[in-house]
C-alpha cells in the first residue's frame, strides 16, 4: 500500500465505483500524471488486492465484477495514451483469452500495448476455442498469436490451441506467445509456445524480438 501513488483511484477500484475511478483518472491525467504510473502503481495493485480479498473469502464474485468494471472505466481513459503515436506497423497479431476463461482485463492491456507498439490487432475476445483461433489465423494471416489465461483450470486449453494450430498446418508460419497469472516460462516451453511474458509491456518486447528472429 506504501507504493500506491493514487490512493483515491486504488480505493475506487476496490470499492467498484466506476464513476469515481473514471473521474479520478481523468483528473490525474489532466494534471499531467504518467498513465503507466496510474496503471502500475494504482490500478493493477487494486485488482491484486481484490484478488487477495477474494482468495481470503473477504469478498465474492459480485465484488470482483464491479471492481473489474471500475478498472475498465479507468483503463478506457488511459488507453489512447498507452497506444502512443506514430509507431510503424510491426506485424499482425491474433489475440484472445482461451476457452473456458472470461478474464479479459490483462488480455485487453496486452492488446493495447501491442497496438501501441505498432502491431495490427485482431482480438477474438474471451472463451476462444482452438477452432476459433484457427479460423482467425486462416482469415487474418497474422505473424503472431497471443494467448491469455488467468485460471489454472484453463491452462490445458493453451496446449489444445497450439496443437490445433499445428494440426491445421498453420503453426510453422506464426509465433505463439502466452501469458497470464498462472502461466510460467516452463509451461510455455512444455506446450511448445515460442515465448512467454509476465506483463503487457514485456509482451511487446517479446513480440518484436520473435518477429525479428
Ligand atoms: Co477471477 N480469478 N474468477 N474474475 N479474478 C482470479 C484470476 C483469481 C486468481 C482470484 C483469486 O482466487 N485470487 C482466481 C484464479 C485462481 C486460479 O485458477 N489460480 C479467479 C477465479 C477462481 C475466478 C472464478 C472461478 C470465480 C468463481 O466464479 N468462483 C471465475 C471464473 C470465470 C471464468 O473465467 N470462467 C472468475 C471470474 C472473475 C470475474 C468475471 C468476476 C472477473 C473478471 C472480469 C474481467 O476480466 N472482465 C474476475 C477478476 C476481476 C479476477 C481478479 C481479481 C483480477 C484479474 C485482473 O483483471 N487483474 C483475479 C485476481 C488477480 O489477478 N489478482 C482473479 C488485472 C490484470 C491487469 O492482470 O489479468 O493478470 P492480469 O494480466 C496481466 C498479466 O497476467 C499479463 O499482463 C497483464 C498486465 O500486466 N498477461 C499477459 C495477461 N495475459 C497475457 C498474455 C501475454 C502476456 C502477458 O501474452 C500473450
PDB file of C-alpha atoms and ligand atoms in Angstrom:
ATOM      1  CA  UNK A   1       0.000   0.000   0.000  1.00  0.00           C
ATOM      2  CA  UNK A   2       3.020   2.294   0.547  1.00  0.00           C
ATOM      3  CA  UNK A   3       3.711   2.266  -3.205  1.00  0.00           C
ATOM      4  CA  UNK A   4       0.180   3.338  -4.151  1.00  0.00           C
ATOM      5  CA  UNK A   5       0.593   6.722  -5.786  1.00  0.00           C
ATOM      6  CA  UNK A   6      -3.085   7.475  -6.387  1.00  0.00           C
ATOM      7  CA  UNK A   7      -4.916   6.135  -3.318  1.00  0.00           C
ATOM      8  CA  UNK A   8      -8.256   7.613  -4.428  1.00  0.00           C
ATOM      9  CA  UNK A   9      -8.084   5.613  -7.662  1.00  0.00           C
ATOM     10  CA  UNK A  10      -6.912   2.491  -5.824  1.00  0.00           C
ATOM     11  CA  UNK A  11      -9.809   2.788  -3.345  1.00  0.00           C
ATOM     12  CA  UNK A  12     -12.378   3.491  -6.085  1.00  0.00           C
ATOM     13  CA  UNK A  13     -11.418   0.310  -7.974  1.00  0.00           C
ATOM     14  CA  UNK A  14     -11.507  -1.792  -4.832  1.00  0.00           C
ATOM     15  CA  UNK A  15     -14.908  -0.295  -3.936  1.00  0.00           C
ATOM     16  CA  UNK A  16     -16.091  -0.926  -7.508  1.00  0.00           C
ATOM     17  CA  UNK A  17     -17.022   2.701  -8.052  1.00  0.00           C
ATOM     18  CA  UNK A  18     -16.634   3.191 -11.808  1.00  0.00           C
ATOM     19  CA  UNK A  19     -17.773   6.811 -11.788  1.00  0.00           C
ATOM     20  CA  UNK A  20     -15.159   7.798  -9.220  1.00  0.00           C
ATOM     21  CA  UNK A  21     -12.373   5.702 -10.789  1.00  0.00           C
ATOM     22  CA  UNK A  22     -13.001   7.376 -14.175  1.00  0.00           C
ATOM     23  CA  UNK A  23     -13.235  10.880 -12.670  1.00  0.00           C
ATOM     24  CA  UNK A  24     -10.070  10.488 -10.575  1.00  0.00           C
ATOM     25  CA  UNK A  25      -8.149   9.075 -13.535  1.00  0.00           C
ATOM     26  CA  UNK A  26      -9.243  11.921 -15.801  1.00  0.00           C
ATOM     27  CA  UNK A  27      -8.280  14.455 -13.141  1.00  0.00           C
ATOM     28  CA  UNK A  28      -4.846  12.887 -12.703  1.00  0.00           C
ATOM     29  CA  UNK A  29      -4.236  12.785 -16.468  1.00  0.00           C
ATOM     30  CA  UNK A  30      -5.318  16.419 -16.804  1.00  0.00           C
ATOM     31  CA  UNK A  31      -2.793  17.269 -14.084  1.00  0.00           C
ATOM     32  CA  UNK A  32      -0.018  15.561 -16.072  1.00  0.00           C
ATOM     33  CA  UNK A  33       0.110  12.116 -14.451  1.00  0.00           C
ATOM     34  CA  UNK A  34       2.037   9.364 -16.244  1.00  0.00           C
ATOM     35  CA  UNK A  35      -0.526   6.761 -17.435  1.00  0.00           C
ATOM     36  CA  UNK A  36       1.964   3.927 -16.792  1.00  0.00           C
ATOM     37  CA  UNK A  37       2.260   5.030 -13.162  1.00  0.00           C
ATOM     38  CA  UNK A  38      -1.527   5.167 -12.818  1.00  0.00           C
ATOM     39  CA  UNK A  39      -1.716   1.683 -14.305  1.00  0.00           C
ATOM     40  CA  UNK A  40       1.121   0.004 -12.431  1.00  0.00           C
ATOM     41  CA  UNK A  41       1.036   1.802  -9.097  1.00  0.00           C
ATOM     42  CA  UNK A  42      -2.707   2.043  -8.524  1.00  0.00           C
ATOM     43  CA  UNK A  43      -4.926   0.161 -10.963  1.00  0.00           C
ATOM     44  CA  UNK A  44      -3.145  -3.208 -11.154  1.00  0.00           C
ATOM     45  CA  UNK A  45      -2.346  -3.035  -7.429  1.00  0.00           C
ATOM     46  CA  UNK A  46      -6.060  -2.525  -6.713  1.00  0.00           C
ATOM     47  CA  UNK A  47      -7.016  -5.598  -8.767  1.00  0.00           C
ATOM     48  CA  UNK A  48      -4.322  -7.597  -6.948  1.00  0.00           C
ATOM     49  CA  UNK A  49      -5.802  -6.528  -3.615  1.00  0.00           C
ATOM     50  CA  UNK A  50      -9.300  -7.517  -4.802  1.00  0.00           C
ATOM     51  CA  UNK A  51      -7.863 -10.913  -5.805  1.00  0.00           C
ATOM     52  CA  UNK A  52      -6.237 -11.284  -2.375  1.00  0.00           C
ATOM     53  CA  UNK A  53      -9.541 -10.490  -0.629  1.00  0.00           C
ATOM     54  CA  UNK A  54     -11.386 -12.929  -2.885  1.00  0.00           C
ATOM     55  CA  UNK A  55      -8.907 -15.669  -2.013  1.00  0.00           C
ATOM     56  CA  UNK A  56      -9.320 -14.888   1.685  1.00  0.00           C
ATOM     57  CA  UNK A  57     -13.130 -15.034   1.359  1.00  0.00           C
ATOM     58  CA  UNK A  58     -13.319 -11.365   2.262  1.00  0.00           C
ATOM     59  CA  UNK A  59     -15.181 -10.611  -0.975  1.00  0.00           C
ATOM     60  CA  UNK A  60     -17.042 -12.606  -3.622  1.00  0.00           C
ATOM     61  CA  UNK A  61     -17.718 -12.755  -7.385  1.00  0.00           C
ATOM     62  CA  UNK A  62     -20.112  -9.740  -7.488  1.00  0.00           C
ATOM     63  CA  UNK A  63     -17.385  -7.586  -5.905  1.00  0.00           C
ATOM     64  CA  UNK A  64     -14.826  -8.904  -8.420  1.00  0.00           C
ATOM     65  CA  UNK A  65     -17.202  -7.910 -11.213  1.00  0.00           C
ATOM     66  CA  UNK A  66     -17.814  -4.369 -10.040  1.00  0.00           C
ATOM     67  CA  UNK A  67     -14.097  -3.871  -9.383  1.00  0.00           C
ATOM     68  CA  UNK A  68     -13.378  -5.102 -12.914  1.00  0.00           C
ATOM     69  CA  UNK A  69     -15.937  -2.596 -14.225  1.00  0.00           C
ATOM     70  CA  UNK A  70     -14.276   0.237 -12.287  1.00  0.00           C
ATOM     71  CA  UNK A  71     -10.861  -0.888 -13.581  1.00  0.00           C
ATOM     72  CA  UNK A  72     -12.175  -0.874 -17.159  1.00  0.00           C
ATOM     73  CA  UNK A  73     -13.666   2.619 -16.759  1.00  0.00           C
ATOM     74  CA  UNK A  74     -10.246   3.941 -15.704  1.00  0.00           C
ATOM     75  CA  UNK A  75      -8.467   1.938 -18.414  1.00  0.00           C
ATOM     76  CA  UNK A  76     -10.686   3.445 -21.121  1.00  0.00           C
ATOM     77  CA  UNK A  77      -9.298   6.864 -20.193  1.00  0.00           C
ATOM     78  CA  UNK A  78      -5.625   5.908 -20.307  1.00  0.00           C
ATOM     79  CA  UNK A  79      -5.948   3.508 -23.285  1.00  0.00           C
ATOM     80  CA  UNK A  80      -5.381   6.140 -26.012  1.00  0.00           C
ATOM     81  CA  UNK A  81      -2.330   7.390 -24.108  1.00  0.00           C
ATOM     82  CA  UNK A  82      -0.816   3.908 -23.783  1.00  0.00           C
ATOM     83  CA  UNK A  83      -1.168   3.440 -27.521  1.00  0.00           C
ATOM     84  CA  UNK A  84       1.343   6.166 -28.303  1.00  0.00           C
ATOM     85  CA  UNK A  85       1.695   7.788 -31.672  1.00  0.00           C
ATOM     86  CA  UNK A  86       3.496   7.344 -34.944  1.00  0.00           C
ATOM     87  CA  UNK A  87       4.584   3.737 -34.452  1.00  0.00           C
ATOM     88  CA  UNK A  88       5.411   1.834 -37.638  1.00  0.00           C
ATOM     89  CA  UNK A  89       3.343  -1.325 -38.351  1.00  0.00           C
ATOM     90  CA  UNK A  90       5.348  -4.112 -36.765  1.00  0.00           C
ATOM     91  CA  UNK A  91       3.260  -7.207 -37.531  1.00  0.00           C
ATOM     92  CA  UNK A  92      -0.203  -8.746 -37.306  1.00  0.00           C
ATOM     93  CA  UNK A  93      -1.442 -10.332 -34.086  1.00  0.00           C
ATOM     94  CA  UNK A  94      -4.430 -12.541 -33.298  1.00  0.00           C
ATOM     95  CA  UNK A  95      -5.086 -12.326 -29.565  1.00  0.00           C
ATOM     96  CA  UNK A  96      -7.643 -13.949 -27.287  1.00  0.00           C
ATOM     97  CA  UNK A  97      -8.391 -15.363 -23.854  1.00  0.00           C
ATOM     98  CA  UNK A  98      -8.525 -19.140 -24.067  1.00  0.00           C
ATOM     99  CA  UNK A  99     -11.578 -21.383 -23.919  1.00  0.00           C
ATOM    100  CA  UNK A 100     -13.300 -21.550 -20.522  1.00  0.00           C
ATOM    101  CA  UNK A 101     -11.761 -18.289 -19.348  1.00  0.00           C
ATOM    102  CA  UNK A 102     -13.657 -14.998 -19.168  1.00  0.00           C
ATOM    103  CA  UNK A 103     -10.904 -12.757 -17.764  1.00  0.00           C
ATOM    104  CA  UNK A 104     -10.144 -10.039 -20.284  1.00  0.00           C
ATOM    105  CA  UNK A 105      -8.554  -7.085 -18.488  1.00  0.00           C
ATOM    106  CA  UNK A 106      -4.983  -8.395 -18.858  1.00  0.00           C
ATOM    107  CA  UNK A 107      -5.622  -9.556 -22.437  1.00  0.00           C
ATOM    108  CA  UNK A 108      -7.019  -6.127 -23.332  1.00  0.00           C
ATOM    109  CA  UNK A 109      -3.965  -4.454 -21.818  1.00  0.00           C
ATOM    110  CA  UNK A 110      -1.617  -6.680 -23.812  1.00  0.00           C
ATOM    111  CA  UNK A 111      -3.635  -5.892 -26.973  1.00  0.00           C
ATOM    112  CA  UNK A 112      -3.478  -2.162 -26.256  1.00  0.00           C
ATOM    113  CA  UNK A 113       0.273  -2.223 -25.613  1.00  0.00           C
ATOM    114  CA  UNK A 114       0.905  -4.261 -28.768  1.00  0.00           C
ATOM    115  CA  UNK A 115      -1.241  -1.831 -30.732  1.00  0.00           C
ATOM    116  CA  UNK A 116       0.804   0.985 -29.235  1.00  0.00           C
ATOM    117  CA  UNK A 117       3.926  -0.865 -30.365  1.00  0.00           C
ATOM    118  CA  UNK A 118       2.684  -0.683 -33.938  1.00  0.00           C
ATOM    119  CA  UNK A 119       1.101  -4.129 -34.275  1.00  0.00           C
ATOM    120  CA  UNK A 120      -2.206  -4.651 -36.048  1.00  0.00           C
ATOM    121  CA  UNK A 121      -4.553  -6.421 -33.641  1.00  0.00           C
ATOM    122  CA  UNK A 122      -7.292  -8.972 -34.294  1.00  0.00           C
ATOM    123  CA  UNK A 123      -8.921  -9.503 -30.905  1.00  0.00           C
ATOM    124  CA  UNK A 124     -11.126 -12.612 -30.834  1.00  0.00           C
ATOM    125  CA  UNK A 125     -12.331 -11.979 -27.278  1.00  0.00           C
ATOM    126  CA  UNK A 126     -12.710 -14.364 -24.365  1.00  0.00           C
ATOM    127  CA  UNK A 127     -13.573 -18.070 -24.084  1.00  0.00           C
ATOM    128  CA  UNK A 128     -11.986 -18.599 -27.508  1.00  0.00           C
ATOM    129  CA  UNK A 129     -11.893 -22.226 -28.667  1.00  0.00           C
ATOM    130  CA  UNK A 130      -8.993 -23.791 -30.608  1.00  0.00           C
ATOM    131  CA  UNK A 131     -11.203 -23.704 -33.739  1.00  0.00           C
ATOM    132  CA  UNK A 132     -11.847 -20.003 -33.250  1.00  0.00           C
ATOM    133  CA  UNK A 133      -8.082 -19.356 -33.107  1.00  0.00           C
ATOM    134  CA  UNK A 134      -7.508 -21.454 -36.240  1.00  0.00           C
ATOM    135  CA  UNK A 135     -10.311 -19.621 -38.098  1.00  0.00           C
ATOM    136  CA  UNK A 136      -8.879 -16.238 -37.055  1.00  0.00           C
ATOM    137  CA  UNK A 137      -5.389 -17.275 -38.208  1.00  0.00           C
ATOM    138  CA  UNK A 138      -6.680 -18.504 -41.571  1.00  0.00           C
ATOM    139  CA  UNK A 139      -8.728 -15.353 -42.069  1.00  0.00           C
ATOM    140  CA  UNK A 140      -6.215 -12.732 -40.882  1.00  0.00           C
ATOM    141  CA  UNK A 141      -2.824 -14.360 -41.628  1.00  0.00           C
ATOM    142  CA  UNK A 142      -1.091 -12.993 -38.520  1.00  0.00           C
ATOM    143  CA  UNK A 143       2.622 -13.167 -37.731  1.00  0.00           C
ATOM    144  CA  UNK A 144       1.889 -13.861 -34.102  1.00  0.00           C
ATOM    145  CA  UNK A 145      -0.820 -15.486 -31.967  1.00  0.00           C
ATOM    146  CA  UNK A 146      -1.140 -14.300 -28.362  1.00  0.00           C
ATOM    147  CA  UNK A 147      -2.927 -16.450 -25.767  1.00  0.00           C
ATOM    148  CA  UNK A 148      -4.024 -15.243 -22.343  1.00  0.00           C
ATOM    149  CA  UNK A 149      -5.258 -17.394 -19.417  1.00  0.00           C
ATOM    150  CA  UNK A 150      -5.971 -16.428 -15.805  1.00  0.00           C
ATOM    151  CA  UNK A 151      -7.231 -19.724 -14.427  1.00  0.00           C
ATOM    152  CA  UNK A 152      -5.148 -22.770 -13.564  1.00  0.00           C
ATOM    153  CA  UNK A 153      -8.023 -24.830 -14.988  1.00  0.00           C
ATOM    154  CA  UNK A 154      -7.786 -23.172 -18.407  1.00  0.00           C
ATOM    155  CA  UNK A 155      -4.037 -23.720 -18.875  1.00  0.00           C
ATOM    156  CA  UNK A 156      -4.661 -27.009 -20.765  1.00  0.00           C
ATOM    157  CA  UNK A 157      -6.704 -25.009 -23.306  1.00  0.00           C
ATOM    158  CA  UNK A 158      -3.463 -23.241 -24.293  1.00  0.00           C
ATOM    159  CA  UNK A 159      -1.902 -26.548 -25.272  1.00  0.00           C
ATOM    160  CA  UNK A 160      -5.034 -27.560 -27.192  1.00  0.00           C
ATOM    161  CA  UNK A 161      -4.796 -24.318 -29.190  1.00  0.00           C
ATOM    162  CA  UNK A 162      -1.099 -24.831 -30.007  1.00  0.00           C
ATOM    163  CA  UNK A 163      -1.834 -28.438 -31.041  1.00  0.00           C
ATOM    164  CA  UNK A 164      -4.804 -27.376 -33.182  1.00  0.00           C
ATOM    165  CA  UNK A 165      -2.715 -24.743 -34.962  1.00  0.00           C
ATOM    166  CA  UNK A 166      -0.180 -27.482 -35.767  1.00  0.00           C
ATOM    167  CA  UNK A 167      -2.883 -29.883 -36.978  1.00  0.00           C
ATOM    168  CA  UNK A 168      -4.350 -27.156 -39.184  1.00  0.00           C
ATOM    169  CA  UNK A 169      -0.933 -26.694 -40.827  1.00  0.00           C
ATOM    170  CA  UNK A 170      -0.559 -23.027 -39.848  1.00  0.00           C
ATOM    171  CA  UNK A 171       1.776 -23.338 -36.852  1.00  0.00           C
ATOM    172  CA  UNK A 172       5.064 -23.028 -38.746  1.00  0.00           C
ATOM    173  CA  UNK A 173       4.080 -19.672 -40.237  1.00  0.00           C
ATOM    174  CA  UNK A 174       3.411 -17.980 -36.894  1.00  0.00           C
ATOM    175  CA  UNK A 175       4.944 -17.347 -33.494  1.00  0.00           C
ATOM    176  CA  UNK A 176       2.839 -18.174 -30.432  1.00  0.00           C
ATOM    177  CA  UNK A 177       3.207 -16.239 -27.189  1.00  0.00           C
ATOM    178  CA  UNK A 178       1.461 -16.977 -23.906  1.00  0.00           C
ATOM    179  CA  UNK A 179       0.827 -15.108 -20.659  1.00  0.00           C
ATOM    180  CA  UNK A 180      -1.452 -14.590 -17.678  1.00  0.00           C
ATOM    181  CA  UNK A 181      -1.055 -15.071 -13.937  1.00  0.00           C
ATOM    182  CA  UNK A 182      -0.765 -18.906 -13.783  1.00  0.00           C
ATOM    183  CA  UNK A 183       1.485 -19.173 -16.871  1.00  0.00           C
ATOM    184  CA  UNK A 184       5.239 -19.700 -16.461  1.00  0.00           C
ATOM    185  CA  UNK A 185       8.205 -19.941 -18.804  1.00  0.00           C
ATOM    186  CA  UNK A 186       8.383 -23.663 -18.008  1.00  0.00           C
ATOM    187  CA  UNK A 187       4.752 -24.127 -19.023  1.00  0.00           C
ATOM    188  CA  UNK A 188       5.296 -22.150 -22.217  1.00  0.00           C
ATOM    189  CA  UNK A 189       8.243 -24.414 -23.115  1.00  0.00           C
ATOM    190  CA  UNK A 190       6.235 -27.528 -22.250  1.00  0.00           C
ATOM    191  CA  UNK A 191       3.370 -26.708 -24.636  1.00  0.00           C
ATOM    192  CA  UNK A 192       5.677 -25.607 -27.454  1.00  0.00           C
ATOM    193  CA  UNK A 193       4.958 -21.869 -27.344  1.00  0.00           C
ATOM    194  CA  UNK A 194       7.629 -19.572 -28.766  1.00  0.00           C
ATOM    195  CA  UNK A 195       7.616 -17.130 -25.867  1.00  0.00           C
ATOM    196  CA  UNK A 196       6.202 -16.047 -22.517  1.00  0.00           C
ATOM    197  CA  UNK A 197       5.886 -12.717 -20.777  1.00  0.00           C
ATOM    198  CA  UNK A 198       4.506 -11.987 -17.323  1.00  0.00           C
ATOM    199  CA  UNK A 199       3.364  -8.462 -18.229  1.00  0.00           C
ATOM    200  CA  UNK A 200       1.905  -6.404 -21.052  1.00  0.00           C
ATOM    201  CA  UNK A 201       4.940  -4.243 -21.815  1.00  0.00           C
ATOM    202  CA  UNK A 202       7.145  -7.349 -21.855  1.00  0.00           C
ATOM    203  CA  UNK A 203       4.785  -8.924 -24.402  1.00  0.00           C
ATOM    204  CA  UNK A 204       5.615  -6.109 -26.841  1.00  0.00           C
ATOM    205  CA  UNK A 205       9.382  -6.575 -26.431  1.00  0.00           C
ATOM    206  CA  UNK A 206       8.937 -10.324 -26.807  1.00  0.00           C
ATOM    207  CA  UNK A 207       6.788  -9.974 -29.943  1.00  0.00           C
ATOM    208  CA  UNK A 208       9.351  -7.653 -31.541  1.00  0.00           C
ATOM    209  CA  UNK A 209      12.233  -9.998 -30.676  1.00  0.00           C
ATOM    210  CA  UNK A 210      10.446 -13.081 -32.021  1.00  0.00           C
ATOM    211  CA  UNK A 211       9.452 -11.414 -35.280  1.00  0.00           C
ATOM    212  CA  UNK A 212      12.973 -10.075 -35.785  1.00  0.00           C
ATOM    213  CA  UNK A 213      14.495 -13.544 -35.391  1.00  0.00           C
TER     214      UNK A 213
HETATM  215 CO1  LIG B   1     -11.423 -14.255 -11.386  1.00  0.00          CO
HETATM  216  N1  LIG B   1      -9.990 -15.358 -10.644  1.00  0.00           N
HETATM  217  N2  LIG B   1     -12.570 -15.748 -11.430  1.00  0.00           N
HETATM  218  N3  LIG B   1     -12.714 -12.966 -12.014  1.00  0.00           N
HETATM  219  N4  LIG B   1     -10.164 -12.833 -10.954  1.00  0.00           N
HETATM  220  C1  LIG B   1      -8.632 -14.687 -10.476  1.00  0.00           C
HETATM  221  C2  LIG B   1      -7.783 -14.897 -11.729  1.00  0.00           C
HETATM  222  C3  LIG B   1      -8.072 -15.443  -9.191  1.00  0.00           C
HETATM  223  C4  LIG B   1      -6.541 -15.506  -9.136  1.00  0.00           C
HETATM  224  C5  LIG B   1      -8.680 -14.799  -7.931  1.00  0.00           C
HETATM  225  C6  LIG B   1      -8.167 -15.462  -6.652  1.00  0.00           C
HETATM  226  O1  LIG B   1      -8.648 -16.500  -6.280  1.00  0.00           O
HETATM  227  N5  LIG B   1      -7.180 -14.862  -6.020  1.00  0.00           N
HETATM  228  C7  LIG B   1      -8.753 -16.847  -9.362  1.00  0.00           C
HETATM  229  C8  LIG B   1      -7.963 -17.867 -10.178  1.00  0.00           C
HETATM  230  C9  LIG B   1      -7.313 -18.948  -9.334  1.00  0.00           C
HETATM  231  C10 LIG B   1      -6.571 -19.896 -10.202  1.00  0.00           C
HETATM  232  O2  LIG B   1      -7.102 -20.528 -11.074  1.00  0.00           O
HETATM  233  N6  LIG B   1      -5.262 -19.972  -9.971  1.00  0.00           N
HETATM  234  C11 LIG B   1     -10.067 -16.476 -10.028  1.00  0.00           C
HETATM  235  C12 LIG B   1     -11.226 -17.283 -10.015  1.00  0.00           C
HETATM  236  C13 LIG B   1     -11.161 -18.551  -9.172  1.00  0.00           C
HETATM  237  C14 LIG B   1     -12.404 -16.948 -10.735  1.00  0.00           C
HETATM  238  C15 LIG B   1     -13.720 -17.752 -10.832  1.00  0.00           C
HETATM  239  C16 LIG B   1     -13.568 -19.274 -10.991  1.00  0.00           C
HETATM  240  C17 LIG B   1     -14.554 -17.377  -9.584  1.00  0.00           C
HETATM  241  C18 LIG B   1     -15.867 -18.122  -9.435  1.00  0.00           C
HETATM  242  O3  LIG B   1     -16.749 -17.981 -10.238  1.00  0.00           O
HETATM  243  N7  LIG B   1     -15.927 -18.928  -8.388  1.00  0.00           N
HETATM  244  C19 LIG B   1     -14.409 -17.116 -12.081  1.00  0.00           C
HETATM  245  C20 LIG B   1     -14.018 -17.819 -13.389  1.00  0.00           C
HETATM  246  C21 LIG B   1     -14.802 -17.279 -14.567  1.00  0.00           C
HETATM  247  C22 LIG B   1     -14.190 -17.761 -15.873  1.00  0.00           C
HETATM  248  O4  LIG B   1     -13.254 -17.156 -16.365  1.00  0.00           O
HETATM  249  N8  LIG B   1     -14.707 -18.859 -16.400  1.00  0.00           N
HETATM  250  C23 LIG B   1     -13.805 -15.735 -12.039  1.00  0.00           C
HETATM  251  C24 LIG B   1     -14.471 -14.622 -12.514  1.00  0.00           C
HETATM  252  C25 LIG B   1     -13.974 -13.346 -12.471  1.00  0.00           C
HETATM  253  C26 LIG B   1     -14.786 -12.127 -12.885  1.00  0.00           C
HETATM  254  C27 LIG B   1     -15.611 -12.362 -14.166  1.00  0.00           C
HETATM  255  C28 LIG B   1     -15.721 -11.794 -11.751  1.00  0.00           C
HETATM  256  C29 LIG B   1     -13.661 -11.023 -13.018  1.00  0.00           C
HETATM  257  C30 LIG B   1     -13.100 -10.848 -14.457  1.00  0.00           C
HETATM  258  C31 LIG B   1     -13.694  -9.669 -15.174  1.00  0.00           C
HETATM  259  C32 LIG B   1     -12.986  -9.435 -16.495  1.00  0.00           C
HETATM  260  O5  LIG B   1     -11.838  -9.772 -16.738  1.00  0.00           O
HETATM  261  N9  LIG B   1     -13.744  -8.842 -17.384  1.00  0.00           N
HETATM  262  C33 LIG B   1     -12.530 -11.631 -12.176  1.00  0.00           C
HETATM  263  C34 LIG B   1     -11.413 -10.897 -11.698  1.00  0.00           C
HETATM  264  C35 LIG B   1     -11.500  -9.391 -11.866  1.00  0.00           C
HETATM  265  C36 LIG B   1     -10.290 -11.514 -11.101  1.00  0.00           C
HETATM  266  C37 LIG B   1      -9.039 -10.851 -10.453  1.00  0.00           C
HETATM  267  C38 LIG B   1      -9.469 -10.278  -9.120  1.00  0.00           C
HETATM  268  C39 LIG B   1      -8.345  -9.758 -11.255  1.00  0.00           C
HETATM  269  C40 LIG B   1      -7.907 -10.154 -12.671  1.00  0.00           C
HETATM  270  C41 LIG B   1      -7.391  -8.913 -13.362  1.00  0.00           C
HETATM  271  O6  LIG B   1      -8.097  -8.331 -14.168  1.00  0.00           O
HETATM  272  N10 LIG B   1      -6.172  -8.477 -12.988  1.00  0.00           N
HETATM  273  C42 LIG B   1      -8.050 -12.090 -10.319  1.00  0.00           C
HETATM  274  C43 LIG B   1      -7.088 -11.974  -9.160  1.00  0.00           C
HETATM  275  C44 LIG B   1      -5.751 -11.358  -9.595  1.00  0.00           C
HETATM  276  O7  LIG B   1      -5.362 -11.409 -10.737  1.00  0.00           O
HETATM  277  N11 LIG B   1      -5.047 -10.801  -8.640  1.00  0.00           N
HETATM  278  C45 LIG B   1      -8.968 -13.245 -10.462  1.00  0.00           C
HETATM  279  C46 LIG B   1      -5.563  -7.240 -13.525  1.00  0.00           C
HETATM  280  C47 LIG B   1      -4.876  -7.566 -14.869  1.00  0.00           C
HETATM  281  C48 LIG B   1      -4.208  -6.308 -15.399  1.00  0.00           C
HETATM  282  O8  LIG B   1      -3.877  -8.533 -14.614  1.00  0.00           O
HETATM  283  O9  LIG B   1      -5.086 -10.339 -15.953  1.00  0.00           O
HETATM  284  O10 LIG B   1      -3.017 -10.900 -14.553  1.00  0.00           O
HETATM  285  P1  LIG B   1      -3.767  -9.927 -15.396  1.00  0.00           P
HETATM  286  O11 LIG B   1      -2.866  -9.571 -16.678  1.00  0.00           O
HETATM  287  C49 LIG B   1      -1.514  -9.170 -16.535  1.00  0.00           C
HETATM  288  C50 LIG B   1      -0.505 -10.332 -16.630  1.00  0.00           C
HETATM  289  O12 LIG B   1      -1.047 -11.588 -16.174  1.00  0.00           O
HETATM  290  C51 LIG B   1      -0.081 -10.319 -18.061  1.00  0.00           C
HETATM  291  O13 LIG B   1      -0.135  -8.944 -18.434  1.00  0.00           O
HETATM  292  C52 LIG B   1      -1.212  -8.299 -17.753  1.00  0.00           C
HETATM  293  C53 LIG B   1      -0.771  -6.891 -17.422  1.00  0.00           C
HETATM  294  O14 LIG B   1       0.447  -6.859 -16.768  1.00  0.00           O
HETATM  295  N12 LIG B   1      -0.816 -11.067 -19.077  1.00  0.00           N
HETATM  296  C54 LIG B   1      -0.161 -11.412 -20.234  1.00  0.00           C
HETATM  297  C55 LIG B   1      -2.101 -11.453 -19.178  1.00  0.00           C
HETATM  298  N13 LIG B   1      -2.314 -12.067 -20.343  1.00  0.00           N
HETATM  299  C56 LIG B   1      -1.143 -12.060 -21.017  1.00  0.00           C
HETATM  300  C57 LIG B   1      -0.796 -12.537 -22.295  1.00  0.00           C
HETATM  301  C58 LIG B   1       0.539 -12.359 -22.738  1.00  0.00           C
HETATM  302  C59 LIG B   1       1.483 -11.745 -21.922  1.00  0.00           C
HETATM  303  C60 LIG B   1       1.155 -11.244 -20.669  1.00  0.00           C
HETATM  304  O15 LIG B   1       0.969 -12.797 -23.921  1.00  0.00           O
HETATM  305  C61 LIG B   1       0.047 -13.307 -24.842  1.00  0.00           C
END
